[in-house]
Each structure stands twice: as structure tokens, then as C-alpha cells.
mmCIF file of N, CA and C in Angstrom:
data_model
loop_
_atom_site.group_PDB
_atom_site.id
_atom_site.type_symbol
_atom_site.label_atom_id
_atom_site.label_comp_id
_atom_site.label_asym_id
_atom_site.label_seq_id
_atom_site.Cartn_x
_atom_site.Cartn_y
_atom_site.Cartn_z
ATOM 1 N N MET A 1 14.657 0.920 -8.725
ATOM 2 C CA MET A 1 14.703 2.545 -9.361
ATOM 3 C C MET A 1 14.450 3.358 -8.028
ATOM 4 N N THR A 2 15.254 4.486 -7.734
ATOM 5 C CA THR A 2 15.169 5.322 -6.626
ATOM 6 C C THR A 2 14.542 6.853 -6.939
ATOM 7 N N HIS A 3 14.332 7.016 -5.773
ATOM 8 C CA HIS A 3 13.540 8.214 -5.988
ATOM 9 C C HIS A 3 13.490 9.675 -5.046
ATOM 10 N N TYR A 4 13.488 10.702 -5.610
ATOM 11 C CA TYR A 4 13.398 10.962 -3.680
ATOM 12 C C TYR A 4 12.394 11.935 -3.094
ATOM 13 N N VAL A 5 12.734 11.773 -1.916
ATOM 14 C CA VAL A 5 11.444 12.121 -1.510
ATOM 15 C C VAL A 5 11.748 13.346 -0.521
ATOM 16 N N SER A 6 10.801 13.730 -1.188
ATOM 17 C CA SER A 6 11.068 15.372 -0.346
ATOM 18 C C SER A 6 10.332 15.826 0.868
ATOM 19 N N HIS A 7 9.422 14.964 1.576
ATOM 20 C CA HIS A 7 9.056 15.255 2.972
ATOM 21 C C HIS A 7 10.016 14.574 4.008
ATOM 22 N N GLU A 8 11.432 13.717 3.549
ATOM 23 C CA GLU A 8 12.063 13.215 3.671
ATOM 24 C C GLU A 8 14.237 13.614 3.980
ATOM 25 N N ARG A 9 13.636 14.708 2.111
ATOM 26 C CA ARG A 9 14.884 15.080 1.749
ATOM 27 C C ARG A 9 15.912 14.510 1.555
ATOM 28 N N LEU A 10 15.703 13.179 1.331
ATOM 29 C CA LEU A 10 16.702 12.458 0.922
ATOM 30 C C LEU A 10 16.169 10.729 -0.736
ATOM 31 N N TRP A 11 16.986 10.422 -0.984
ATOM 32 C CA TRP A 11 16.964 9.445 -2.213
ATOM 33 C C TRP A 11 16.616 8.496 -1.310
ATOM 34 N N SER A 12 15.468 7.710 -2.048
ATOM 35 C CA SER A 12 14.839 6.412 -1.180
ATOM 36 C C SER A 12 16.140 5.431 -1.812
ATOM 37 N N GLU A 13 16.010 4.308 -1.267
ATOM 38 C CA GLU A 13 16.959 2.776 -1.323
ATOM 39 C C GLU A 13 16.360 1.803 -2.388
ATOM 40 N N PRO A 14 17.411 1.769 -3.516
ATOM 41 C CA PRO A 14 16.599 1.268 -4.936
ATOM 42 C C PRO A 14 15.374 0.146 -4.222
ATOM 43 N N MET A 15 13.659 0.780 -5.448
ATOM 44 C CA MET A 15 13.003 -0.163 -5.197
ATOM 45 C C MET A 15 11.832 -0.074 -6.426
ATOM 46 N N PRO A 16 11.027 -1.285 -6.049
ATOM 47 C CA PRO A 16 10.184 -0.863 -6.924
ATOM 48 C C PRO A 16 9.111 0.207 -6.895
ATOM 49 N N LEU A 17 8.909 0.694 -7.604
ATOM 50 C CA LEU A 17 7.699 1.926 -7.339
ATOM 51 C C LEU A 17 6.210 1.740 -8.513
ATOM 52 N N LEU A 18 5.340 1.772 -7.936
ATOM 53 C CA LEU A 18 4.304 1.862 -8.861
ATOM 54 C C LEU A 18 3.405 2.650 -9.377
ATOM 55 N N PHE A 19 3.503 3.947 -9.234
ATOM 56 C CA PHE A 19 3.492 5.178 -9.754
ATOM 57 C C PHE A 19 4.681 5.582 -10.222
ATOM 58 N N GLN A 20 4.419 5.470 -12.048
ATOM 59 C CA GLN A 20 6.037 5.275 -12.676
ATOM 60 C C GLN A 20 5.559 5.440 -14.185
ATOM 61 N N ARG A 21 7.163 6.721 -15.386
ATOM 62 C CA ARG A 21 6.709 6.806 -16.643
ATOM 63 C C ARG A 21 7.754 6.559 -17.013
ATOM 64 N N GLN A 22 7.773 6.747 -18.121
ATOM 65 C CA GLN A 22 9.227 6.544 -19.200
ATOM 66 C C GLN A 22 8.951 8.071 -19.960
ATOM 67 N N LEU A 23 9.843 8.371 -19.785
ATOM 68 C CA LEU A 23 9.984 9.615 -20.775
ATOM 69 C C LEU A 23 11.127 9.545 -21.633
ATOM 70 N N GLY A 24 11.044 9.125 -23.199
ATOM 71 C CA GLY A 24 11.717 8.915 -24.038
ATOM 72 C C GLY A 24 12.621 7.752 -23.203
ATOM 73 N N THR A 25 14.205 7.620 -23.293
ATOM 74 C CA THR A 25 15.097 6.832 -22.778
ATOM 75 C C THR A 25 15.293 6.433 -21.344
ATOM 76 N N VAL A 26 14.055 8.017 -20.436
ATOM 77 C CA VAL A 26 13.976 7.725 -18.825
ATOM 78 C C VAL A 26 13.251 7.299 -17.977
ATOM 79 N N ARG A 27 13.315 6.514 -16.913
ATOM 80 C CA ARG A 27 11.888 5.940 -16.076
ATOM 81 C C ARG A 27 11.863 7.063 -14.736
ATOM 82 N N ASN A 28 10.918 7.399 -14.914
ATOM 83 C CA ASN A 28 10.260 8.476 -13.819
ATOM 84 C C ASN A 28 9.641 8.493 -12.505
ATOM 85 N N VAL A 29 9.986 8.739 -11.661
ATOM 86 C CA VAL A 29 8.608 8.551 -10.484
ATOM 87 C C VAL A 29 7.466 9.598 -10.993
ATOM 88 N N ILE A 30 6.250 9.309 -10.525
ATOM 89 C CA ILE A 30 5.521 10.268 -10.724
ATOM 90 C C ILE A 30 4.808 10.909 -9.540
ATOM 91 N N ALA A 31 5.373 11.917 -9.830
ATOM 92 C CA ALA A 31 4.770 13.056 -8.735
ATOM 93 C C ALA A 31 3.570 12.575 -7.740
ATOM 94 N N PRO A 32 3.599 12.810 -6.392
ATOM 95 C CA PRO A 32 2.240 12.130 -5.800
ATOM 96 C C PRO A 32 0.690 12.783 -6.102
ATOM 97 N N ASP A 33 0.913 14.890 -6.546
ATOM 98 C CA ASP A 33 -0.248 15.553 -6.386
ATOM 99 C C ASP A 33 -0.697 15.226 -7.824
ATOM 100 N N PRO A 34 0.219 14.683 -8.953
ATOM 101 C CA PRO A 34 -0.859 14.031 -9.830
ATOM 102 C C PRO A 34 -1.758 13.171 -9.755
ATOM 103 N N VAL A 35 -1.272 12.116 -9.030
ATOM 104 C CA VAL A 35 -1.710 10.597 -8.787
ATOM 105 C C VAL A 35 -3.019 11.095 -8.051
ATOM 106 N N LEU A 36 -2.563 12.271 -7.075
ATOM 107 C CA LEU A 36 -3.617 12.567 -6.250
ATOM 108 C C LEU A 36 -5.055 12.034 -6.924
ATOM 109 N N ASN A 37 -4.894 13.534 -7.518
ATOM 110 C CA ASN A 37 -5.593 13.852 -8.586
ATOM 111 C C ASN A 37 -6.321 13.395 -9.528
ATOM 112 N N VAL A 38 -5.486 12.411 -10.211
ATOM 113 C CA VAL A 38 -6.002 10.998 -10.535
ATOM 114 C C VAL A 38 -7.637 10.402 -10.648
ATOM 115 N N LEU A 39 -6.518 9.874 -9.012
ATOM 116 C CA LEU A 39 -7.333 9.187 -8.259
ATOM 117 C C LEU A 39 -8.915 9.675 -7.867
ATOM 118 N N ALA A 40 -8.648 11.558 -7.744
ATOM 119 C CA ALA A 40 -9.391 11.850 -6.875
ATOM 120 C C ALA A 40 -11.114 11.778 -7.748
ATOM 121 N N ARG A 41 -10.263 12.407 -9.230
ATOM 122 C CA ARG A 41 -11.358 12.788 -10.474
ATOM 123 C C ARG A 41 -12.002 10.996 -10.408
ATOM 124 N N SER A 42 -10.592 10.388 -10.273
ATOM 125 C CA SER A 42 -11.928 8.498 -10.997
ATOM 126 C C SER A 42 -12.466 8.260 -9.808
ATOM 127 N N CYS A 43 -12.733 9.034 -8.845
ATOM 128 C CA CYS A 43 -13.807 8.509 -7.294
ATOM 129 C C CYS A 43 -14.834 9.209 -7.721
ATOM 130 N N GLU A 44 -14.549 10.450 -8.164
ATOM 131 C CA GLU A 44 -15.857 11.294 -8.506
ATOM 132 C C GLU A 44 -16.940 10.755 -9.452
ATOM 133 N N GLU A 45 -16.207 10.323 -10.846
ATOM 134 C CA GLU A 45 -16.622 9.883 -11.684
ATOM 135 C C GLU A 45 -17.118 8.637 -11.604
ATOM 136 N N ASN A 46 -16.804 7.661 -10.724
ATOM 137 C CA ASN A 46 -17.141 7.069 -10.547
ATOM 138 C C ASN A 46 -18.711 6.625 -9.068
ATOM 139 N N ALA A 47 -18.552 7.600 -8.024
ATOM 140 C CA ALA A 47 -19.396 8.325 -7.726
ATOM 141 C C ALA A 47 -20.684 8.585 -8.346
ATOM 142 N N GLU A 48 -20.663 9.218 -9.472
ATOM 143 C CA GLU A 48 -21.925 9.401 -10.061
ATOM 144 C C GLU A 48 -22.552 7.711 -10.739
ATOM 145 N N ILE A 49 -21.826 6.899 -10.902
ATOM 146 C CA ILE A 49 -22.594 5.703 -11.303
ATOM 147 C C ILE A 49 -22.905 4.671 -10.253
ATOM 148 N N ASN A 50 -21.513 4.917 -8.954
ATOM 149 C CA ASN A 50 -22.254 3.734 -7.564
ATOM 150 C C ASN A 50 -22.194 4.866 -6.231
ATOM 151 N N THR A 51 -22.980 4.987 -5.666
ATOM 152 C CA THR A 51 -22.963 5.954 -4.448
ATOM 153 C C THR A 51 -22.176 5.669 -3.013
ATOM 154 N N ALA A 52 -21.820 4.500 -3.443
ATOM 155 C CA ALA A 52 -20.810 3.963 -2.605
ATOM 156 C C ALA A 52 -19.707 4.991 -2.839
ATOM 157 N N PHE A 53 -19.303 4.857 -4.419
ATOM 158 C CA PHE A 53 -18.051 5.780 -3.902
ATOM 159 C C PHE A 53 -18.623 7.481 -3.989
ATOM 160 N N VAL A 54 -19.453 7.800 -3.155
ATOM 161 C CA VAL A 54 -19.290 9.321 -2.748
ATOM 162 C C VAL A 54 -18.790 9.763 -1.527
ATOM 163 N N GLY A 55 -17.834 10.479 -1.137
ATOM 164 C CA GLY A 55 -16.683 10.891 -0.663
ATOM 165 C C GLY A 55 -15.531 9.490 -0.327
ATOM 166 N N THR A 56 -15.233 8.860 -0.989
ATOM 167 C CA THR A 56 -14.356 7.826 -1.143
ATOM 168 C C THR A 56 -13.380 8.752 -1.940
ATOM 169 N N LYS A 57 -11.779 8.312 -1.304
ATOM 170 C CA LYS A 57 -10.585 9.512 -1.482
ATOM 171 C C LYS A 57 -9.356 7.980 -1.166
ATOM 172 N N PHE A 58 -8.709 8.249 -1.996
ATOM 173 C CA PHE A 58 -7.718 6.832 -2.300
ATOM 174 C C PHE A 58 -6.345 8.105 -2.307
ATOM 175 N N THR A 59 -5.592 6.943 -2.125
ATOM 176 C CA THR A 59 -3.845 7.786 -1.730
ATOM 177 C C THR A 59 -2.862 6.766 -2.389
ATOM 178 N N PRO A 60 -1.804 7.432 -2.800
ATOM 179 C CA PRO A 60 -1.188 6.006 -3.209
ATOM 180 C C PRO A 60 -0.784 5.219 -2.745
ATOM 181 N N HIS A 61 -0.544 5.899 -1.441
ATOM 182 C CA HIS A 61 -0.445 4.521 0.055
ATOM 183 C C HIS A 61 -1.492 3.205 -0.236
ATOM 184 N N ASP A 62 -2.427 4.144 -0.541
ATOM 185 C CA ASP A 62 -3.626 2.780 -0.210
ATOM 186 C C ASP A 62 -3.399 1.733 -1.100
ATOM 187 N N PHE A 63 -3.215 2.161 -2.193
ATOM 188 C CA PHE A 63 -2.233 1.157 -3.071
ATOM 189 C C PHE A 63 -1.316 -0.422 -3.224
ATOM 190 N N ARG A 64 -0.067 1.131 -1.800
ATOM 191 C CA ARG A 64 0.558 -0.090 -1.207
ATOM 192 C C ARG A 64 0.599 -1.123 -0.427
ATOM 193 N N ARG A 65 -0.420 -0.401 -0.225
ATOM 194 C CA ARG A 65 -1.173 -1.430 1.991
ATOM 195 C C ARG A 65 -2.541 -2.807 0.505
ATOM 196 N N LEU A 66 -3.008 -1.966 -0.007
ATOM 197 C CA LEU A 66 -3.739 -3.564 -0.623
ATOM 198 C C LEU A 66 -3.285 -3.987 -1.731
ATOM 199 N N PHE A 67 -2.010 -3.765 -2.521
ATOM 200 C CA PHE A 67 -1.232 -5.097 -2.718
ATOM 201 C C PHE A 67 -0.410 -5.799 -2.335
ATOM 202 N N ALA A 68 -0.041 -4.941 -1.494
ATOM 203 C CA ALA A 68 1.280 -6.131 0.102
ATOM 204 C C ALA A 68 -0.174 -7.295 1.019
ATOM 205 N N THR A 69 -1.612 -6.493 0.954
ATOM 206 C CA THR A 69 -2.294 -7.835 1.369
ATOM 207 C C THR A 69 -2.415 -8.332 0.324
ATOM 208 N N GLU A 70 -3.095 -7.946 -1.042
ATOM 209 C CA GLU A 70 -2.848 -9.867 -1.935
ATOM 210 C C GLU A 70 -1.480 -10.553 -2.157
ATOM 211 N N ILE A 71 -0.626 -10.118 -1.982
ATOM 212 C CA ILE A 71 0.361 -10.653 -1.999
ATOM 213 C C ILE A 71 0.271 -11.622 -0.761
ATOM 214 N N VAL A 72 0.069 -11.009 0.265
ATOM 215 C CA VAL A 72 0.117 -11.920 1.222
ATOM 216 C C VAL A 72 -1.007 -13.230 1.104
ATOM 217 N N ASN A 73 -1.684 -12.689 1.040
ATOM 218 C CA ASN A 73 -3.644 -13.090 0.664
ATOM 219 C C ASN A 73 -3.322 -14.275 -0.339
ATOM 220 N N GLY A 74 -2.945 -13.693 -1.095
ATOM 221 C CA GLY A 74 -3.281 -14.559 -2.414
ATOM 222 C C GLY A 74 -2.243 -15.786 -2.714
ATOM 223 N N GLY A 75 -1.376 -16.187 -1.212
ATOM 224 C CA GLY A 75 -0.205 -16.994 -1.176
ATOM 225 C C GLY A 75 1.003 -16.954 -2.338
ATOM 226 N N LEU A 76 1.551 -15.616 -2.944
ATOM 227 C CA LEU A 76 2.437 -15.865 -3.054
ATOM 228 C C LEU A 76 3.635 -16.414 -2.656
ATOM 229 N N PRO A 77 4.851 -17.210 -3.266
ATOM 230 C CA PRO A 77 5.306 -17.924 -1.915
ATOM 231 C C PRO A 77 6.591 -16.673 -1.906
ATOM 232 N N ILE A 78 6.436 -16.189 -0.801
ATOM 233 C CA ILE A 78 7.463 -15.362 0.452
ATOM 234 C C ILE A 78 8.568 -16.118 1.058
ATOM 235 N N MET A 79 9.882 -15.783 0.636
ATOM 236 C CA MET A 79 11.253 -16.836 1.484
ATOM 237 C C MET A 79 10.329 -16.063 3.314
ATOM 238 N N LEU A 80 10.653 -17.311 4.200
ATOM 239 C CA LEU A 80 10.372 -16.381 5.518
ATOM 240 C C LEU A 80 11.082 -15.338 6.004
ATOM 241 N N PRO A 81 12.424 -14.915 5.229
ATOM 242 C CA PRO A 81 13.307 -13.858 5.207
ATOM 243 C C PRO A 81 12.952 -12.385 5.014
ATOM 244 N N ARG A 82 12.312 -12.942 4.055
ATOM 245 C CA ARG A 82 11.859 -11.773 3.410
ATOM 246 C C ARG A 82 10.085 -11.384 4.547
ATOM 247 N N LEU A 83 9.400 -12.552 4.617
ATOM 248 C CA LEU A 83 8.336 -12.399 5.383
ATOM 249 C C LEU A 83 8.398 -11.245 6.432
ATOM 250 N N ALA A 84 9.200 -11.430 7.206
ATOM 251 C CA ALA A 84 10.285 -10.779 8.144
ATOM 252 C C ALA A 84 10.591 -9.631 8.183
ATOM 253 N N GLU A 85 11.180 -9.033 7.021
ATOM 254 C CA GLU A 85 11.798 -7.955 6.568
ATOM 255 C C GLU A 85 10.324 -6.993 6.484
ATOM 256 N N LEU A 86 9.300 -8.129 6.027
ATOM 257 C CA LEU A 86 7.832 -7.220 5.411
ATOM 258 C C LEU A 86 7.159 -6.970 6.785
ATOM 259 N N GLU A 87 7.163 -7.662 7.756
ATOM 260 C CA GLU A 87 6.814 -6.970 8.968
ATOM 261 C C GLU A 87 7.395 -6.228 9.659
ATOM 262 N N LYS A 88 8.886 -6.188 9.864
ATOM 263 C CA LYS A 88 9.093 -4.828 10.173
ATOM 264 C C LYS A 88 8.524 -3.878 9.964
ATOM 265 N N ASP A 89 8.503 -3.214 8.176
ATOM 266 C CA ASP A 89 8.310 -2.494 7.662
ATOM 267 C C ASP A 89 6.539 -2.018 7.846
ATOM 268 N N LEU A 90 6.048 -3.179 8.141
ATOM 269 C CA LEU A 90 4.218 -2.661 9.132
ATOM 270 C C LEU A 90 4.805 -2.576 10.259
ATOM 271 N N TRP A 91 5.602 -2.929 10.367
ATOM 272 C CA TRP A 91 5.002 -1.965 12.023
ATOM 273 C C TRP A 91 5.674 -0.715 12.142
ATOM 274 N N LEU A 92 6.806 -0.151 10.928
ATOM 275 C CA LEU A 92 7.272 0.940 11.263
ATOM 276 C C LEU A 92 5.558 1.736 10.608
ATOM 277 N N ARG A 93 5.354 1.381 9.925
ATOM 278 C CA ARG A 93 4.354 2.155 8.744
ATOM 279 C C ARG A 93 3.065 1.972 9.707
ATOM 280 N N ARG A 94 2.675 1.427 10.398
ATOM 281 C CA ARG A 94 2.025 1.532 11.761
ATOM 282 C C ARG A 94 2.090 2.559 12.585
ATOM 283 N N LYS A 95 3.353 3.158 12.934
ATOM 284 C CA LYS A 95 3.833 3.091 14.072
ATOM 285 C C LYS A 95 3.404 5.140 13.473
ATOM 286 N N ARG A 96 4.199 5.395 12.444
ATOM 287 C CA ARG A 96 3.734 6.347 11.310
ATOM 288 C C ARG A 96 2.230 6.278 11.131
ATOM 289 N N ALA A 97 0.831 5.064 10.735
ATOM 290 C CA ALA A 97 0.073 5.586 10.648
ATOM 291 C C ALA A 97 -0.971 6.307 12.112
ATOM 292 N N GLN A 98 -0.354 5.568 13.133
ATOM 293 C CA GLN A 98 -0.925 6.100 13.898
ATOM 294 C C GLN A 98 -0.545 7.390 14.279
ATOM 295 N N GLU A 99 0.768 7.961 14.564
ATOM 296 C CA GLU A 99 0.664 9.663 14.569
ATOM 297 C C GLU A 99 0.179 10.472 13.722
ATOM 298 N N GLU A 100 -0.336 9.820 12.457
ATOM 299 C CA GLU A 100 -0.984 11.081 11.599
ATOM 300 C C GLU A 100 -2.497 10.796 11.656
ATOM 301 N N GLN A 101 -2.347 10.104 13.063
ATOM 302 C CA GLN A 101 -3.564 9.679 12.691
ATOM 303 C C GLN A 101 -4.545 8.956 11.601
ATOM 304 N N TRP A 102 -4.197 8.226 10.477
ATOM 305 C CA TRP A 102 -4.379 7.349 9.460
ATOM 306 C C TRP A 102 -5.240 5.987 10.323
ATOM 307 N N LEU A 103 -6.471 6.696 9.957
ATOM 308 C CA LEU A 103 -7.280 5.582 10.689
ATOM 309 C C LEU A 103 -7.586 4.347 9.898
ATOM 310 N N GLY A 104 -7.927 4.390 9.005
ATOM 311 C CA GLY A 104 -7.662 3.330 7.830
ATOM 312 C C GLY A 104 -6.573 2.919 7.185
ATOM 313 N N GLU A 105 -5.913 3.347 7.310
ATOM 314 C CA GLU A 105 -4.255 3.044 7.261
ATOM 315 C C GLU A 105 -3.886 1.657 7.876
ATOM 316 N N ILE A 106 -4.306 2.479 9.638
ATOM 317 C CA ILE A 106 -4.059 1.425 10.412
ATOM 318 C C ILE A 106 -4.872 -0.050 10.280
ATOM 319 N N GLU A 107 -6.259 -0.087 9.997
ATOM 320 C CA GLU A 107 -6.759 -1.102 9.842
ATOM 321 C C GLU A 107 -6.454 -1.841 9.042
ATOM 322 N N GLY A 108 -6.048 -1.235 7.851
ATOM 323 C CA GLY A 108 -5.963 -2.153 6.436
ATOM 324 C C GLY A 108 -4.138 -2.992 6.789
ATOM 325 N N ILE A 109 -2.723 -2.199 6.969
ATOM 326 C CA ILE A 109 -2.483 -2.752 7.870
ATOM 327 C C ILE A 109 -1.901 -4.078 8.990
ATOM 328 N N ASP A 110 -2.955 -3.395 9.910
ATOM 329 C CA ASP A 110 -3.910 -4.774 10.918
ATOM 330 C C ASP A 110 -3.996 -5.602 9.981
ATOM 331 N N LEU A 111 -5.002 -5.622 8.862
ATOM 332 C CA LEU A 111 -5.350 -6.933 8.348
ATOM 333 C C LEU A 111 -4.047 -7.418 7.740
ATOM 334 N N THR A 112 -3.217 -6.878 6.944
ATOM 335 C CA THR A 112 -1.833 -7.129 5.649
ATOM 336 C C THR A 112 -1.091 -8.527 7.575
ATOM 337 N N LEU A 113 -0.849 -7.517 8.458
ATOM 338 C CA LEU A 113 0.235 -7.985 9.763
ATOM 339 C C LEU A 113 -0.901 -9.511 9.872
ATOM 340 N N THR A 114 -1.696 -9.787 9.997
ATOM 341 C CA THR A 114 -2.334 -11.006 10.019
ATOM 342 C C THR A 114 -1.942 -11.199 9.413
ATOM 343 N N PHE A 115 -2.046 -11.092 7.981
ATOM 344 C CA PHE A 115 -2.933 -12.455 6.869
ATOM 345 C C PHE A 115 -0.747 -12.359 7.324
ATOM 346 N N LEU A 116 -0.308 -12.221 7.289
ATOM 347 C CA LEU A 116 1.415 -12.381 7.400
ATOM 348 C C LEU A 116 1.913 -13.028 8.642
ATOM 349 N N ARG A 117 1.362 -12.609 9.433
ATOM 350 C CA ARG A 117 2.066 -14.040 10.649
ATOM 351 C C ARG A 117 0.839 -15.007 10.348
ATOM 352 N N THR A 118 0.237 -15.193 9.790
ATOM 353 C CA THR A 118 -0.404 -16.859 9.424
ATOM 354 C C THR A 118 1.154 -17.223 8.447
ATOM 355 N N GLU A 119 0.883 -16.812 6.922
ATOM 356 C CA GLU A 119 2.316 -16.905 6.747
ATOM 357 C C GLU A 119 3.530 -17.656 6.945
ATOM 358 N N GLN A 120 3.184 -17.225 8.172
ATOM 359 C CA GLN A 120 5.192 -17.244 8.939
ATOM 360 C C GLN A 120 4.488 -18.201 9.529
ATOM 361 N N ALA A 121 3.755 -18.975 10.702
ATOM 362 C CA ALA A 121 3.034 -19.748 11.153
ATOM 363 C C ALA A 121 2.702 -21.169 10.573
ATOM 364 N N ASP A 122 2.678 -21.203 9.556
ATOM 365 C CA ASP A 122 2.038 -21.949 8.126
ATOM 366 C C ASP A 122 2.465 -22.070 7.263
ATOM 367 N N PRO A 123 3.894 -22.477 6.755
ATOM 368 C CA PRO A 123 4.192 -21.971 5.216
ATOM 369 C C PRO A 123 3.149 -23.216 4.249
ATOM 370 N N GLU A 124 2.964 -24.212 4.617
ATOM 371 C CA GLU A 124 2.133 -25.228 3.842
ATOM 372 C C GLU A 124 0.243 -24.639 3.766
ATOM 373 N N ARG A 125 0.166 -23.594 3.638
ATOM 374 C CA ARG A 125 -1.073 -22.929 3.729
ATOM 375 C C ARG A 125 -0.469 -22.217 2.306
ATOM 376 N N LEU A 126 0.432 -22.248 1.768
ATOM 377 C CA LEU A 126 0.023 -21.125 0.670
ATOM 378 C C LEU A 126 -0.209 -21.926 -0.944
ATOM 379 N N THR A 127 0.224 -23.326 -1.337
ATOM 380 C CA THR A 127 -0.689 -23.861 -1.917
ATOM 381 C C THR A 127 -2.493 -23.945 -1.765
ATOM 382 N N ARG A 128 -3.278 -23.507 -0.514
ATOM 383 C CA ARG A 128 -4.399 -24.086 -0.280
ATOM 384 C C ARG A 128 -5.410 -23.075 -0.448
ATOM 385 N N ARG A 129 -4.452 -22.015 0.024
ATOM 386 C CA ARG A 129 -5.768 -19.890 0.564
ATOM 387 C C ARG A 129 -6.143 -19.793 -0.850
ATOM 388 N N VAL A 130 -7.317 -19.015 -0.871
ATOM 389 C CA VAL A 130 -7.806 -18.510 -1.682
ATOM 390 C C VAL A 130 -8.343 -17.168 -0.781
ATOM 391 N N PRO A 131 -8.382 -16.544 -2.015
ATOM 392 C CA PRO A 131 -8.169 -14.969 -1.581
ATOM 393 C C PRO A 131 -9.161 -14.009 -1.053
ATOM 394 N N ALA A 132 -9.263 -13.404 -0.125
ATOM 395 C CA ALA A 132 -10.178 -11.923 0.702
ATOM 396 C C ALA A 132 -10.461 -11.784 0.277
ATOM 397 N N GLY A 133 -12.375 -11.624 0.448
ATOM 398 C CA GLY A 133 -12.528 -10.123 -0.703
ATOM 399 C C GLY A 133 -12.811 -8.792 0.868
ATOM 400 N N LEU A 134 -11.216 -8.171 -0.121
ATOM 401 C CA LEU A 134 -11.696 -6.681 0.875
ATOM 402 C C LEU A 134 -12.641 -6.068 0.995
ATOM 403 N N GLY A 135 -13.384 -6.130 -0.053
ATOM 404 C CA GLY A 135 -14.066 -4.614 -0.180
ATOM 405 C C GLY A 135 -14.325 -3.838 -0.658
ATOM 406 N N ILE A 136 -15.240 -2.497 -0.504
ATOM 407 C CA ILE A 136 -14.630 -1.102 -0.905
ATOM 408 C C ILE A 136 -14.705 -0.166 0.363
ATOM 409 N N PRO A 137 -12.983 0.476 -0.559
ATOM 410 C CA PRO A 137 -12.791 0.871 0.750
ATOM 411 C C PRO A 137 -13.741 2.106 1.170
ATOM 412 N N ARG A 138 -13.881 2.305 2.574
ATOM 413 C CA ARG A 138 -14.774 3.574 3.421
ATOM 414 C C ARG A 138 -14.653 5.122 2.693
ATOM 415 N N PRO A 139 -15.539 5.850 3.282
ATOM 416 C CA PRO A 139 -14.503 7.355 2.690
ATOM 417 C C PRO A 139 -14.253 7.819 3.735
ATOM 418 N N ARG A 140 -13.351 8.745 3.939
ATOM 419 C CA ARG A 140 -12.669 8.963 4.974
ATOM 420 C C ARG A 140 -13.387 10.589 5.044
ATOM 421 N N HIS A 141 -12.951 11.039 6.500
ATOM 422 C CA HIS A 141 -13.650 11.986 6.586
ATOM 423 C C HIS A 141 -12.814 12.810 7.153
#
């Protein structure tokens, strides 16, 4: 699926997108603001039950990082050339995160890069790996 990236003023390459919906026969990407609003409400509701969620904010990009980490850490057999492509993309995202001072994002990307390098160095581990607990995200200030 492609979508228009307003802040870059261009259409994306075809890719799987996490936040999408189907209206009739047309599949569309859900705009970032409604997703952010739903995530913010969910965090507020969870904070009433679990104080660890007080002040916690998620963004759609957090989910991309979490899924990428889970894929690599969970042992999904990804071809090595695809891993090199993922690594290149992660380095570009890390550079942008540094420019934008997204500290939590940098931490997550570094974790994903660590797992990715392990995958590239030792493909035999795919069958023996156990998932790592990532814990609860920390509040952003």
C-alpha cells in the first residue's frame, strides 16, 4: 500500500502499513493524529489502573520499532540481504532520531541494531533464540 507523506510532500513506496482501515472497497492509511489520540486515551485509561503508565506517550513510530525488534529478536527467518536492507533503514532512522532528539527512539533503534547484528553474524541462532522482555516504555518529557 502507498500513502501520501505530508511532511515530505510525496507518495511512499508500496509497503505494509500498520495503521490502516477499509472503507467500503477502498483501503486507506489512518492519519497520524487520530492514531495519536487513541494511543493517548489508552495510556490515560491505563494510568488509572497502573501508575507505570502515568505520563506515558506512544507514537505510531514506537510500534514500528517494537515490531522490528520483535521480528529480529523472535527469530523470524529473514534472508541476510533483507537484514542488510533493514540495517541501512535503521541507521537512517537513527540519524533522524538524533536530529529530532528522540532519545527513546534512539535507544530502541540501538537495541534493534544489536539484535540485527547478532542475526547477521550467526544465522544458526534463529532456531535457538528466546524472546527478550522489553519492559514497559518510560514516560517522555
